[in-house]
Short mmCIF file of C-alpha atoms in Angstrom, two decimals:
data_model
loop_
_atom_site.label_atom_id
_atom_site.label_comp_id
_atom_site.label_asym_id
_atom_site.label_seq_id
_atom_site.Cartn_x
_atom_site.Cartn_y
_atom_site.Cartn_z
CA UNK A 1 -37.39 28.98 36.16
CA UNK A 2 -38.91 26.53 33.70
CA UNK A 3 -37.92 22.86 34.04
CA UNK A 4 -35.26 21.64 31.65
CA UNK A 5 -36.47 19.48 28.79
CA UNK A 6 -35.64 15.77 29.07
CA UNK A 7 -32.93 14.49 26.72
CA UNK A 8 -31.70 10.92 26.28
CA UNK A 9 -28.02 10.70 25.29
CA UNK A 10 -27.11 7.46 23.52
CA UNK A 11 -23.38 6.99 24.08
CA UNK A 12 -21.74 4.83 21.42
CA UNK A 13 -19.40 2.08 22.54
CA UNK A 14 -16.78 1.48 21.25
CA UNK A 15 -15.71 5.10 20.71
CA UNK A 16 -12.56 7.19 21.00
CA UNK A 17 -8.97 5.98 21.09
CA UNK A 18 -8.08 2.79 19.23
CA UNK A 19 -4.99 0.68 19.96
CA UNK A 20 -2.95 2.27 17.15
CA UNK A 21 -3.67 5.82 18.34
CA UNK A 22 -2.95 4.91 21.95
CA UNK A 23 0.38 3.36 20.93
CA UNK A 24 1.39 6.36 18.80
CA UNK A 25 0.68 8.87 21.58
CA UNK A 26 2.59 6.74 24.09
CA UNK A 27 5.60 6.64 21.76
CA UNK A 28 5.78 10.44 21.68
CA UNK A 29 5.24 10.76 25.44
CA UNK A 30 7.89 8.16 26.26
CA UNK A 31 10.36 9.62 23.76
CA UNK A 32 10.06 13.02 25.46
CA UNK A 33 10.48 11.40 28.89
CA UNK A 34 13.54 9.40 27.76
CA UNK A 35 15.35 11.84 25.49
CA UNK A 36 14.05 15.19 26.76
CA UNK A 37 12.49 17.97 24.71
CA UNK A 38 12.32 18.70 21.90
CA UNK A 39 11.25 15.52 20.15
CA UNK A 40 10.29 16.09 16.53
CA UNK A 41 7.19 14.46 15.04
CA UNK A 42 6.80 14.19 11.28
CA UNK A 43 3.18 15.15 10.60
CA UNK A 44 0.52 15.26 13.32
CA UNK A 45 1.00 12.07 15.33
CA UNK A 46 -2.77 11.49 15.07
CA UNK A 47 -5.41 13.76 13.58
CA UNK A 48 -6.75 15.45 16.70
CA UNK A 49 -6.14 19.07 17.63
CA UNK A 50 -6.35 18.48 21.37
CA UNK A 51 -3.87 15.60 21.32
CA UNK A 52 -1.41 17.59 19.21
CA UNK A 53 -1.65 20.67 21.44
CA UNK A 54 -1.11 18.61 24.61
CA UNK A 55 1.96 16.89 23.16
CA UNK A 56 3.29 20.21 21.89
CA UNK A 57 3.06 21.56 25.44
CA UNK A 58 5.13 18.56 26.64
CA UNK A 59 7.87 19.32 24.13
CA UNK A 60 6.88 17.76 20.79
CA UNK A 61 7.67 19.80 17.67
CA UNK A 62 5.42 18.93 14.73
CA UNK A 63 6.89 19.25 11.24
CA UNK A 64 5.85 18.14 7.77
CA UNK A 65 9.25 17.11 6.45
CA UNK A 66 12.54 15.71 7.73
CA UNK A 67 14.27 18.80 6.32
CA UNK A 68 12.81 20.66 9.30
CA UNK A 69 14.43 18.28 11.83
CA UNK A 70 17.98 18.57 13.20
CA UNK A 71 20.15 15.46 12.93
CA UNK A 72 20.77 15.22 16.68
CA UNK A 73 17.18 15.06 18.01
CA UNK A 74 14.76 12.11 17.92
CA UNK A 75 12.01 12.12 15.31
CA UNK A 76 8.75 10.13 15.45
CA UNK A 77 6.87 9.08 12.32
CA UNK A 78 3.10 9.48 12.64
CA UNK A 79 0.53 6.71 13.06
CA UNK A 80 -0.54 7.15 9.41
CA UNK A 81 2.72 5.74 8.02
CA UNK A 82 5.35 7.25 5.74
CA UNK A 83 6.81 6.51 2.31
CA UNK A 84 9.91 4.27 2.32
CA UNK A 85 12.03 7.27 1.33
CA UNK A 86 11.50 8.87 4.76
CA UNK A 87 13.19 6.25 6.99
CA UNK A 88 15.82 5.81 4.27
CA UNK A 89 16.67 9.52 4.54
CA UNK A 90 16.67 9.34 8.35
CA UNK A 91 19.10 6.40 8.24
CA UNK A 92 21.35 8.25 5.79
CA UNK A 93 21.46 11.19 8.22
CA UNK A 94 22.05 8.80 11.16
CA UNK A 95 19.00 10.18 12.94
CA UNK A 96 17.34 8.48 15.89
CA UNK A 97 13.83 7.76 14.62
CA UNK A 98 10.83 5.99 16.10
CA UNK A 99 8.14 4.61 13.82
CA UNK A 100 4.65 5.07 15.30
CA UNK A 101 2.92 3.71 12.18
CA UNK A 102 -0.17 1.77 13.23
CA UNK A 103 0.55 -1.96 12.83
CA UNK A 104 -2.67 -2.30 10.82
CA UNK A 105 -1.37 0.29 8.34
CA UNK A 106 1.97 -1.55 8.22
CA UNK A 107 -0.02 -4.70 7.35
CA UNK A 108 -1.40 -2.91 4.25
CA UNK A 109 2.18 -1.90 3.30
CA UNK A 110 3.26 -5.56 3.52
CA UNK A 111 0.29 -6.66 1.39
CA UNK A 112 1.06 -4.06 -1.27
CA UNK A 113 4.70 -5.19 -1.40
CA UNK A 114 3.60 -8.84 -1.67
CA UNK A 115 1.33 -8.05 -4.63
CA UNK A 116 4.08 -6.00 -6.29
CA UNK A 117 6.58 -8.83 -5.85
CA UNK A 118 4.05 -11.19 -7.45
CA UNK A 119 3.87 -8.90 -10.49
CA UNK A 120 0.30 -7.71 -9.91
CA UNK A 121 -1.04 -4.28 -10.79
CA UNK A 122 -2.18 -2.72 -7.52
CA UNK A 123 -5.27 -0.63 -6.83
CA UNK A 124 -5.43 1.36 -3.57
CA UNK A 125 -8.93 2.36 -2.47
CA UNK A 126 -8.56 5.57 -0.48
CA UNK A 127 -8.66 9.36 -0.34
CA UNK A 128 -6.05 11.22 -2.36
CA UNK A 129 -3.66 13.34 -0.30
CA UNK A 130 -4.40 11.63 3.01
CA UNK A 131 -1.07 10.86 4.75
CA UNK A 132 -1.92 7.16 5.00
CA UNK A 133 -2.49 6.99 1.25
CA UNK A 134 0.73 8.93 0.57
CA UNK A 135 2.60 6.51 2.83
CA UNK A 136 1.12 3.38 1.26
CA UNK A 137 1.71 4.54 -2.31
CA UNK A 138 5.24 5.52 -1.25
CA UNK A 139 6.10 1.90 -0.36
CA UNK A 140 6.49 1.10 -4.05
CA UNK A 141 7.99 2.73 -7.15
CA UNK A 142 6.10 5.60 -8.75
CA UNK A 143 3.24 4.32 -10.90
CA UNK A 144 3.04 0.91 -9.22
CA UNK A 145 -0.14 1.80 -7.32
CA UNK A 146 -3.30 3.26 -8.85
CA UNK A 147 -5.54 5.27 -6.50
CA UNK A 148 -9.29 4.57 -6.72
CA UNK A 149 -11.52 6.97 -4.78
CA UNK A 150 -15.02 6.25 -6.14
CA UNK A 151 -17.14 3.63 -7.89
CA UNK A 152 -16.73 5.73 -11.04
CA UNK A 153 -12.93 5.45 -10.72
CA UNK A 154 -13.30 1.68 -10.38
CA UNK A 155 -15.42 1.52 -13.51
CA UNK A 156 -12.97 3.67 -15.49
CA UNK A 157 -9.79 1.86 -14.39
CA UNK A 158 -7.97 0.18 -17.30
CA UNK A 159 -5.29 -2.25 -16.11
CA UNK A 160 -2.52 -3.58 -18.32
CA UNK A 161 -3.67 -7.15 -17.61
CA UNK A 162 -7.25 -7.54 -16.28
CA UNK A 163 -6.39 -11.03 -15.00
CA UNK A 164 -3.51 -9.81 -12.82
CA UNK A 165 -4.90 -7.09 -10.52
CA UNK A 166 -4.94 -6.73 -6.72
CA UNK A 167 -6.48 -4.22 -4.33
CA UNK A 168 -5.67 -2.85 -0.88
CA UNK A 169 -7.51 -0.14 1.05
CA UNK A 170 -6.93 2.75 3.40
CA UNK A 171 -7.75 1.62 6.95
CA UNK A 172 -10.15 4.44 7.88
CA UNK A 173 -12.72 4.35 5.07
CA UNK A 174 -16.48 4.01 5.16
CA UNK A 175 -17.18 0.29 5.26
CA UNK A 176 -20.29 0.69 3.08
CA UNK A 177 -18.68 2.98 0.49
CA UNK A 178 -15.67 0.69 0.21
CA UNK A 179 -17.91 -2.36 -0.26
CA UNK A 180 -19.52 -0.61 -3.24
CA UNK A 181 -16.12 0.12 -4.81
CA UNK A 182 -14.89 -3.43 -4.21
CA UNK A 183 -18.09 -4.79 -5.76
CA UNK A 184 -17.51 -2.64 -8.85
CA UNK A 185 -13.93 -3.92 -9.15
CA UNK A 186 -14.97 -7.55 -8.66
CA UNK A 187 -17.70 -7.22 -11.29
CA UNK A 188 -15.06 -6.17 -13.82
CA UNK A 189 -12.16 -8.31 -12.57
CA UNK A 190 -13.54 -11.52 -11.02
CA UNK A 191 -10.02 -12.80 -10.25
CA UNK A 192 -8.85 -9.62 -8.49
CA UNK A 193 -6.61 -10.48 -5.52
CA UNK A 194 -8.08 -9.28 -2.22
CA UNK A 195 -6.47 -8.71 1.19
CA UNK A 196 -6.08 -11.86 3.34
CA UNK A 197 -8.04 -10.01 5.99
CA UNK A 198 -10.13 -6.83 5.70
CA UNK A 199 -7.85 -3.77 5.41
CA UNK A 200 -10.37 -1.40 7.02
CA UNK A 201 -9.28 -1.65 10.63
CA UNK A 202 -11.31 -3.23 13.41
CA UNK A 203 -11.67 0.12 15.20
CA UNK A 204 -13.06 1.92 12.14
CA UNK A 205 -15.55 -0.89 11.54
CA UNK A 206 -16.60 -1.10 15.20
CA UNK A 207 -17.11 2.65 15.52
CA UNK A 208 -19.20 2.79 12.34
CA UNK A 209 -21.34 -0.14 13.54
CA UNK A 210 -21.86 1.61 16.89
CA UNK A 211 -22.95 4.80 15.10
CA UNK A 212 -25.45 2.86 13.00
CA UNK A 213 -26.92 1.42 16.22
CA UNK A 214 -27.43 4.81 17.88
CA UNK A 215 -28.20 6.96 14.81
CA UNK A 216 -31.21 4.78 14.02
CA UNK A 217 -32.71 5.89 17.36
CA UNK A 218 -31.47 9.51 17.54
CA UNK A 219 -32.59 12.70 15.81
CA UNK A 220 -29.13 14.25 16.25
CA UNK A 221 -25.65 12.71 16.25
CA UNK A 222 -22.62 14.50 17.72
CA UNK A 223 -19.28 13.14 16.50
CA UNK A 224 -16.30 14.37 18.50
CA UNK A 225 -13.21 14.59 16.33
CA UNK A 226 -11.14 16.95 14.20
CA UNK A 227 -12.08 17.85 10.63
CA UNK A 228 -8.86 16.31 9.24
CA UNK A 229 -9.57 12.97 10.92
CA UNK A 230 -10.72 10.56 8.20
CA UNK A 231 -12.37 8.11 10.56
CA UNK A 232 -14.24 10.91 12.37
CA UNK A 233 -15.53 12.40 9.12
CA UNK A 234 -16.70 8.93 8.09
CA UNK A 235 -18.63 8.53 11.38
CA UNK A 236 -20.61 11.70 10.64
CA UNK A 237 -21.35 10.44 7.12
CA UNK A 238 -22.52 7.07 8.46
CA UNK A 239 -24.79 8.86 10.96
CA UNK A 240 -26.38 10.99 8.25
CA UNK A 241 -26.94 7.93 6.09
CA UNK A 242 -28.71 6.29 9.04
CA UNK A 243 -31.08 9.26 9.28
CA UNK A 244 -29.62 11.49 12.01
CA UNK A 245 -28.60 15.15 11.72
CA UNK A 246 -24.87 14.69 12.30
CA UNK A 247 -22.35 17.31 13.44
CA UNK A 248 -18.57 16.85 13.61
CA UNK A 249 -17.20 18.91 16.50
CA UNK A 250 -13.72 19.33 18.00
CA UNK A 251 -15.11 19.72 21.52
CA UNK A 252 -17.99 21.06 23.61
CA UNK A 253 -17.02 24.70 22.98
CA UNK A 254 -18.40 24.58 19.43
CA UNK A 255 -21.59 22.70 20.31
CA UNK A 256 -24.60 24.87 19.50
CA UNK A 257 -27.58 24.13 21.82
CA UNK A 258 -29.96 25.02 18.95
CA UNK A 259 -28.75 21.89 17.12
CA UNK A 260 -30.39 19.82 19.84
CA UNK A 261 -33.53 21.92 20.45
CA UNK A 262 -36.67 19.85 20.00
CA UNK A 263 -34.74 16.57 19.98
CA UNK A 264 -35.58 13.88 22.49
CA UNK A 265 -32.63 11.61 21.74
CA UNK A 266 -29.05 12.59 20.85
CA UNK A 267 -26.28 10.18 19.90
CA UNK A 268 -22.70 10.90 20.97
CA UNK A 269 -19.55 9.22 19.71
CA UNK A 270 -15.87 10.04 19.23
CA UNK A 271 -13.43 9.29 16.43
CA UNK A 272 -10.50 6.95 17.03
CA UNK A 273 -8.13 9.84 17.75
CA UNK A 274 -10.41 11.80 20.15
CA UNK A 275 -9.71 11.64 23.92
CA UNK A 276 -12.50 10.48 26.25
CA UNK A 277 -12.30 13.72 28.25
CA UNK A 278 -13.84 15.51 25.23
CA UNK A 279 -16.81 13.13 25.33
CA UNK A 280 -17.43 13.96 28.97
CA UNK A 281 -17.21 17.67 28.15
CA UNK A 282 -19.99 17.34 25.56
CA UNK A 283 -22.20 15.39 27.98
CA UNK A 284 -21.61 18.01 30.68
CA UNK A 285 -22.61 20.82 28.29
CA UNK A 286 -25.79 18.99 27.30
CA UNK A 287 -26.56 18.34 30.99
CA UNK A 288 -26.30 22.07 31.70
CA UNK A 289 -29.12 22.77 29.24
CA UNK A 290 -31.26 19.63 29.47
CA UNK A 291 -32.36 17.00 31.95
CA UNK A 292 -29.99 14.36 30.57
CA UNK A 293 -30.23 10.58 30.88
CA UNK A 294 -27.16 8.75 29.50
CA UNK A 295 -27.56 5.29 27.98
CA UNK A 296 -24.44 3.48 26.83
CA UNK A 297 -25.05 1.40 23.69
CA UNK A 298 -22.39 -1.30 23.54
CA UNK A 299 -22.02 -3.07 20.18
CA UNK A 300 -18.53 -4.63 20.49
CA UNK A 301 -15.74 -5.32 22.97
CA UNK A 302 -12.22 -4.23 22.02
CA UNK A 303 -9.23 -5.99 23.57
CA UNK A 304 -6.56 -5.21 20.94
CA UNK A 305 -3.22 -3.82 22.14
CA UNK A 306 0.00 -3.18 20.21
CA UNK A 307 3.55 -3.43 21.53
CA UNK A 308 5.71 -0.33 21.78
CA UNK A 309 9.04 -0.09 19.92
CA UNK A 310 11.90 -1.53 21.96
CA UNK A 311 13.59 1.89 22.26
CA UNK A 312 10.76 3.24 24.43
CA UNK A 313 9.17 0.06 25.76
CA UNK A 314 11.14 -0.11 29.02
#
């Protein structure tokens, strides 16, 4: 038997669950424990197949609309946020609902409302159709928010009053891509009102910085996360931009050893909605084929936590 080839695994830190994801999952778990199954969840609580399947096994029922929920069972709104019309409908039906919207997404909603109340025309930098974008645009009347997805969109945007424009952003975007769009807007509208604090969340920024640190040293980058997870997709893009061959994988079962053949150094990270157990599974699969040395590359410390809603906090 020939000796296994040596392989250095650079493990990005921070990686995996952020405070908003952790809070959202806990809300569903505690709702099931308190109220019994089924507990309905409007949209996937977070964008990770493994998390959704585990919660489904506990008694969560995932739906896309309140029309699919009975009046007499609890419903949880996902971490991505919902349009204002959704809690309004739930209140009208006297439903018990729990809002698992990430507090950092709620902050963007508050900013958008503040700009609207000040009479500004609002630009939202984000990806069309993503639930967070749908939720943010749904905080205000139709037509109050203009979606900008690219630098070209920013250059083509024609506001009613160029001196009275504001922007907010989706929280899970590429930091670098967003900076380019913001620069294009500022070049055209020097007085554009910006967020008090960066809208792209700390966890997205930290995970992208960690990927840049390891991708610069690795031939291959493995990003653990689901294909509908915006922040996970962005991590793969950041890795490719830094020069690594990047693969987005749900778990170790889809990892192809040929992707790593000939590589001496592989980076591993996980999107903000991917459980740590999936990271260990990927390392174990690599260790079965190679003589693996794991090096953790720590680029930031995260201490953020978010309070649970009072209904399930006890």
